[in-house]
Amino acid sequence: YDLLLGTSSYYGDRDVYPRYQILESLYDNYGAAPVYQPESVILLIAWSDSPQLDIDLRGDRSESSATTIYFLELPFR
């Protein structure tokens, strides 16, 4: 996970920990075989700090942060 997430301290980082949880969910609880094993599909997962929707509160100043996750399934032969 260190290479994929860019850090080895996922538990203390509020931005990285949700990403770690998603990656961890793809494996069973005992770390054996991946749970997600389609034979003809490659699953790509990517994150972006840009929001999919630009949403504001009308008339109010606000600070926001956004994370978008992408799941892309590509056919594999």
PDB file of C-alpha atoms in Angstrom:
ATOM      1  CA  TYR A   1       0.000   0.000   0.000  1.00  0.00           C
ATOM      2  CA  ASP A   2       2.921   2.354   0.621  1.00  0.00           C
ATOM      3  CA  LEU A   3       3.625   2.660  -3.100  1.00  0.00           C
ATOM      4  CA  LEU A   4      -0.034   3.140  -4.049  1.00  0.00           C
ATOM      5  CA  LEU A   5      -0.874   5.598  -1.271  1.00  0.00           C
ATOM      6  CA  GLY A   6       2.454   7.419  -1.105  1.00  0.00           C
ATOM      7  CA  THR A   7       2.866   6.888   2.646  1.00  0.00           C
ATOM      8  CA  SER A   8       3.152   4.095   5.171  1.00  0.00           C
ATOM      9  CA  SER A   9       1.175   5.917   7.869  1.00  0.00           C
ATOM     10  CA  TYR A  10      -2.387   5.488   6.589  1.00  0.00           C
ATOM     11  CA  TYR A  11      -4.064   5.315  10.004  1.00  0.00           C
ATOM     12  CA  GLY A  12      -3.156   8.840  11.082  1.00  0.00           C
ATOM     13  CA  ASP A  13      -3.877  10.591   7.788  1.00  0.00           C
ATOM     14  CA  ARG A  14      -7.515  11.579   7.279  1.00  0.00           C
ATOM     15  CA  ASP A  15      -7.055  11.837   3.506  1.00  0.00           C
ATOM     16  CA  VAL A  16      -5.163   8.578   3.021  1.00  0.00           C
ATOM     17  CA  TYR A  17      -7.057   6.341   5.467  1.00  0.00           C
ATOM     18  CA  PRO A  18     -10.307   6.161   3.412  1.00  0.00           C
ATOM     19  CA  ARG A  19      -8.228   5.186   0.378  1.00  0.00           C
ATOM     20  CA  TYR A  20      -6.510   2.504   2.439  1.00  0.00           C
ATOM     21  CA  GLN A  21      -9.914   1.171   3.529  1.00  0.00           C
ATOM     22  CA  ILE A  22     -11.098   0.882  -0.079  1.00  0.00           C
ATOM     23  CA  LEU A  23      -7.961  -0.997  -1.097  1.00  0.00           C
ATOM     24  CA  GLU A  24      -8.270  -3.240   1.959  1.00  0.00           C
ATOM     25  CA  SER A  25     -11.902  -4.024   1.099  1.00  0.00           C
ATOM     26  CA  LEU A  26     -10.759  -5.704  -2.114  1.00  0.00           C
ATOM     27  CA  TYR A  27      -9.112  -8.467  -0.061  1.00  0.00           C
ATOM     28  CA  ASP A  28     -10.629 -10.905   2.375  1.00  0.00           C
ATOM     29  CA  ASN A  29     -10.067 -10.493   6.117  1.00  0.00           C
ATOM     30  CA  TYR A  30      -7.234 -13.006   6.172  1.00  0.00           C
ATOM     31  CA  GLY A  31      -5.199 -11.420   3.382  1.00  0.00           C
ATOM     32  CA  ALA A  32      -5.421 -14.497   1.174  1.00  0.00           C
ATOM     33  CA  ALA A  33      -6.961 -14.140  -2.285  1.00  0.00           C
ATOM     34  CA  PRO A  34      -8.451 -10.919  -3.608  1.00  0.00           C
ATOM     35  CA  VAL A  35     -12.236 -10.690  -3.232  1.00  0.00           C
ATOM     36  CA  TYR A  36     -12.538  -8.960  -6.593  1.00  0.00           C
ATOM     37  CA  GLN A  37     -11.314 -11.435  -9.230  1.00  0.00           C
ATOM     38  CA  PRO A  38     -13.033 -10.949 -12.569  1.00  0.00           C
ATOM     39  CA  GLU A  39     -11.265 -12.942 -15.249  1.00  0.00           C
ATOM     40  CA  SER A  40     -11.808 -10.605 -18.175  1.00  0.00           C
ATOM     41  CA  VAL A  41     -11.685  -7.172 -16.499  1.00  0.00           C
ATOM     42  CA  ILE A  42      -8.943  -5.018 -15.009  1.00  0.00           C
ATOM     43  CA  LEU A  43     -10.134  -2.675 -12.260  1.00  0.00           C
ATOM     44  CA  LEU A  44      -8.430   0.709 -12.079  1.00  0.00           C
ATOM     45  CA  ILE A  45      -9.037   2.902  -9.052  1.00  0.00           C
ATOM     46  CA  ALA A  46      -8.031   6.569  -9.041  1.00  0.00           C
ATOM     47  CA  TRP A  47      -8.571   9.560  -6.787  1.00  0.00           C
ATOM     48  CA  SER A  48      -8.779  13.229  -7.616  1.00  0.00           C
ATOM     49  CA  ASP A  49      -8.851  16.282  -5.378  1.00  0.00           C
ATOM     50  CA  SER A  50     -11.201  17.982  -7.832  1.00  0.00           C
ATOM     51  CA  PRO A  51     -14.938  17.750  -7.173  1.00  0.00           C
ATOM     52  CA  GLN A  52     -17.249  16.233  -9.779  1.00  0.00           C
ATOM     53  CA  LEU A  53     -19.859  18.892  -9.031  1.00  0.00           C
ATOM     54  CA  ASP A  54     -19.130  22.512  -8.230  1.00  0.00           C
ATOM     55  CA  ILE A  55     -21.537  23.279  -5.378  1.00  0.00           C
ATOM     56  CA  ASP A  56     -21.724  26.509  -3.375  1.00  0.00           C
ATOM     57  CA  LEU A  57     -23.907  27.790  -0.578  1.00  0.00           C
ATOM     58  CA  ARG A  58     -25.779  30.752  -1.956  1.00  0.00           C
ATOM     59  CA  GLY A  59     -24.716  33.985  -0.299  1.00  0.00           C
ATOM     60  CA  ASP A  60     -22.477  32.311   2.279  1.00  0.00           C
ATOM     61  CA  ARG A  61     -18.732  32.014   2.302  1.00  0.00           C
ATOM     62  CA  SER A  62     -17.579  28.503   2.911  1.00  0.00           C
ATOM     63  CA  GLU A  63     -14.462  26.441   2.773  1.00  0.00           C
ATOM     64  CA  SER A  64     -14.637  23.063   1.147  1.00  0.00           C
ATOM     65  CA  SER A  65     -12.513  20.090   0.271  1.00  0.00           C
ATOM     66  CA  ALA A  66     -13.320  17.386  -2.212  1.00  0.00           C
ATOM     67  CA  THR A  67     -12.189  13.932  -3.184  1.00  0.00           C
ATOM     68  CA  THR A  68     -13.535  12.028  -6.143  1.00  0.00           C
ATOM     69  CA  ILE A  69     -12.930   8.329  -6.598  1.00  0.00           C
ATOM     70  CA  TYR A  70     -13.063   6.678  -9.980  1.00  0.00           C
ATOM     71  CA  PHE A  71     -13.621   2.973 -10.610  1.00  0.00           C
ATOM     72  CA  LEU A  72     -12.810   2.002 -14.173  1.00  0.00           C
ATOM     73  CA  GLU A  73     -13.321  -1.528 -15.472  1.00  0.00           C
ATOM     74  CA  LEU A  74     -11.345  -2.261 -18.605  1.00  0.00           C
ATOM     75  CA  PRO A  75     -11.873  -5.376 -20.725  1.00  0.00           C
ATOM     76  CA  PHE A  76      -8.853  -7.651 -20.671  1.00  0.00           C
ATOM     77  CA  ARG A  77      -7.964 -10.379 -23.167  1.00  0.00           C
TER      78      ARG A  77
END
